[in-house]
mmCIF file of C-alpha atoms in Angstrom:
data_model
loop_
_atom_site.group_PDB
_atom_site.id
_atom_site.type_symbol
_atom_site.label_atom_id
_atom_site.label_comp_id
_atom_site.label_asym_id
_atom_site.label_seq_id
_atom_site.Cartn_x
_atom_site.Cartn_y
_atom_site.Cartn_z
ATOM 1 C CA UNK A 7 0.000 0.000 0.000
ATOM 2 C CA UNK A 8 3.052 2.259 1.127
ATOM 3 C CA UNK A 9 4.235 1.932 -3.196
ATOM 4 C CA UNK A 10 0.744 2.536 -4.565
ATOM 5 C CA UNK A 11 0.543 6.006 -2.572
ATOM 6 C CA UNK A 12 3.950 7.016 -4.266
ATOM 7 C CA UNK A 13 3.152 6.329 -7.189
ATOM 8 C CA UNK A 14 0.186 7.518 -7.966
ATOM 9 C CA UNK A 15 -2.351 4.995 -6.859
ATOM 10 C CA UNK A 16 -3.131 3.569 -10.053
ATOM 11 C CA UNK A 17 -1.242 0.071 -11.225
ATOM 12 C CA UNK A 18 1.352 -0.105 -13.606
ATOM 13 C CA UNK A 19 -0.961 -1.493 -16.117
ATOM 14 C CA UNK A 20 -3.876 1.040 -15.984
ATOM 15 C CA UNK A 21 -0.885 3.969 -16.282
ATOM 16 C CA UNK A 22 0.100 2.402 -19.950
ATOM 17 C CA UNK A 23 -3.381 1.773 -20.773
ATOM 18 C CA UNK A 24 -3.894 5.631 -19.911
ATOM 19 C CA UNK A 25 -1.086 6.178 -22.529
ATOM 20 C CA UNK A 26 -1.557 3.740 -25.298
ATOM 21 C CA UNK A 27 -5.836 5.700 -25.241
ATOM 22 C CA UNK A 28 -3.750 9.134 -25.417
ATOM 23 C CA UNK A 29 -1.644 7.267 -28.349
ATOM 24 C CA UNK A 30 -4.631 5.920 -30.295
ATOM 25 C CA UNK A 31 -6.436 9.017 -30.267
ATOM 26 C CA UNK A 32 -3.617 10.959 -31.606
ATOM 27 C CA UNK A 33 -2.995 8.166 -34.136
ATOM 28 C CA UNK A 34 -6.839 8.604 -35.045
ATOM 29 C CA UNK A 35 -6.639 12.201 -35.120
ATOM 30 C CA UNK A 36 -3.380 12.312 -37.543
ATOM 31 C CA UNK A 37 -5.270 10.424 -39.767
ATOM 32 C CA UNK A 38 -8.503 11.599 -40.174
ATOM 33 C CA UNK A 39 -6.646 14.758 -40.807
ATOM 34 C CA UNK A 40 -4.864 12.795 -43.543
ATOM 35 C CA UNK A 41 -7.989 11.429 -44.917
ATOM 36 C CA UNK A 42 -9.257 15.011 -45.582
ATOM 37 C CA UNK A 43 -5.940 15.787 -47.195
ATOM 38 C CA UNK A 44 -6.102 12.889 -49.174
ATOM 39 C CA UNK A 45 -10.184 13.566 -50.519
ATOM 40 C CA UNK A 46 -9.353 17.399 -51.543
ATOM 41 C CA UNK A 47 -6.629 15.880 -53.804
ATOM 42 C CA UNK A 48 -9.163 12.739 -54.973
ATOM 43 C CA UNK A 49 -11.976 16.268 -55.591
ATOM 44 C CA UNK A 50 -9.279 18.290 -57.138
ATOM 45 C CA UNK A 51 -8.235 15.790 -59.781
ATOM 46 C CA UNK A 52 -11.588 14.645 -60.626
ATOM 47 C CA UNK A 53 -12.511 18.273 -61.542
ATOM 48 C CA UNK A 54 -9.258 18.159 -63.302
ATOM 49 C CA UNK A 55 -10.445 15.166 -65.127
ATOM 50 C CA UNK A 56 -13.707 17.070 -65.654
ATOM 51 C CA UNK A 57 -11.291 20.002 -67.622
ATOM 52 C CA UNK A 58 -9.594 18.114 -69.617
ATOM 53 C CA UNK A 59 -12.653 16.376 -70.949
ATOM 54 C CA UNK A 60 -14.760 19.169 -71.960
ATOM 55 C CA UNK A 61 -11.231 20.199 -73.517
ATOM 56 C CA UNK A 62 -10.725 17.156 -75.505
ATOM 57 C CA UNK A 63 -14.447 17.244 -76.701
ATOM 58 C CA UNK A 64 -14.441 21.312 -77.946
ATOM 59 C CA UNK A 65 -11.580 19.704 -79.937
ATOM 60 C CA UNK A 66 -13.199 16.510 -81.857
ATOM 61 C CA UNK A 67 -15.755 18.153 -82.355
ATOM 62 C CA UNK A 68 -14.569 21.426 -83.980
ATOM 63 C CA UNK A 69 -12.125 19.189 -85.696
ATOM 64 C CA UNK A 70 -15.325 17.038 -86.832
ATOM 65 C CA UNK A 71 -17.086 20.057 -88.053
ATOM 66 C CA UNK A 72 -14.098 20.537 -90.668
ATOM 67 C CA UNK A 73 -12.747 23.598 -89.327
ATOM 68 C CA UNK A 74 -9.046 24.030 -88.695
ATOM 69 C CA UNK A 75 -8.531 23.221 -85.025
ATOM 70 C CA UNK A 76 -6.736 26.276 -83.207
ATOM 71 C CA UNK A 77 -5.672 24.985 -79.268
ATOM 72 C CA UNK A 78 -4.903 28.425 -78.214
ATOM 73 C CA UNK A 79 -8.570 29.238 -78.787
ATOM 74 C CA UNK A 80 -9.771 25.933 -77.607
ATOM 75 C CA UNK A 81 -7.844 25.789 -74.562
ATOM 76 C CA UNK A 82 -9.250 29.019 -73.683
ATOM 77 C CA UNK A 83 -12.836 27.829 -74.134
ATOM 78 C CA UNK A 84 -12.115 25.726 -72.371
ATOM 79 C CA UNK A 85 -10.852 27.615 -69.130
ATOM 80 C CA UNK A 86 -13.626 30.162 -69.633
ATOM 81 C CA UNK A 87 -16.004 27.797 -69.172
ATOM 82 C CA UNK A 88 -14.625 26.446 -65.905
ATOM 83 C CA UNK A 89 -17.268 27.054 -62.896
ATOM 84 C CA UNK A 90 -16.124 25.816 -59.375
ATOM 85 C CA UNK A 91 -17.373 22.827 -57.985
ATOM 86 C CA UNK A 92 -19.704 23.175 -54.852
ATOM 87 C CA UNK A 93 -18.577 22.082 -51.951
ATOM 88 C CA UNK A 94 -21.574 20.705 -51.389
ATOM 89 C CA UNK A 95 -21.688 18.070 -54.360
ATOM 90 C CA UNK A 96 -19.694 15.007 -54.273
ATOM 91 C CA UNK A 97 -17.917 14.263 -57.295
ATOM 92 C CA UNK A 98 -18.201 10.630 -57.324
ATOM 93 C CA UNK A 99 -18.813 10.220 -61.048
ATOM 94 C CA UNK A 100 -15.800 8.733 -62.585
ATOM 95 C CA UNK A 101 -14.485 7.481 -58.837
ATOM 96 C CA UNK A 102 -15.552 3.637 -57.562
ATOM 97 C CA UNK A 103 -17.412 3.614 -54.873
ATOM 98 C CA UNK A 104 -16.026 2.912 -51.432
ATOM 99 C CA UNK A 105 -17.952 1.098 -49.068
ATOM 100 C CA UNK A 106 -17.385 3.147 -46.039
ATOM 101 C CA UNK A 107 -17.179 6.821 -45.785
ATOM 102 C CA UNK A 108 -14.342 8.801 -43.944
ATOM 103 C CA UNK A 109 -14.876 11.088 -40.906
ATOM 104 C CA UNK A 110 -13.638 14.010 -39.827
ATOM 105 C CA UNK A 111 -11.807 14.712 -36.682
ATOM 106 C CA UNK A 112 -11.886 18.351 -35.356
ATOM 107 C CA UNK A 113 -9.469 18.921 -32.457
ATOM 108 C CA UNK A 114 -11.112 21.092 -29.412
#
């Protein structure tokens, strides 16, 4: 009884179990914070996909119509008629779907 009173009062055991919780939690922190970084990128190239598409269609199908295909101009279509994604909107169109959906962490 004299040890427990130095130390704390709490066993050896429930001490590292106090710090392996602390240790998970930061572990699950870190990577829900990764996750997020990691489904901007997934939303940035899919709208980059998106671009490059609508690109690569303005150009078959001015070079369909017969006309002499100028990519200056039809990269510039192209950028004019960019409009931002909402943030709303998932853009799961060309992705597979994943069974399970990611949370977000937010620190106190």
């Amino acid at each position: 009884m004299f040890f427990s009173t130095i130390f704390g009062g709490e066993p050896r055991y429930i001490r590292r179990i106090r710090a392996y919780l602390q240790e998970a939690r930061m572990a699950a922190l870190e990577h829900s914070i990764a996750a997020e970084h990691y489904q901007a990128s997934a939303e940035m190239y899919t709208e980059r996909a998106r671009r490059l598409e609508e690109e690569l269609m303005a150009y078959e199908g001015h070079k369909a119509a017969g006309g002499q295909v100028d990519t200056d101009i039809a990269s510039e279509q192209a950028a004019f008629s960019y409009s931002r994604p909402s943030r709303v909107e998932s853009p799961t169109s060309g992705l597979p779907s994943s069974p399970a959906s990611v949370g977000i962490v937010r620190a106190a």
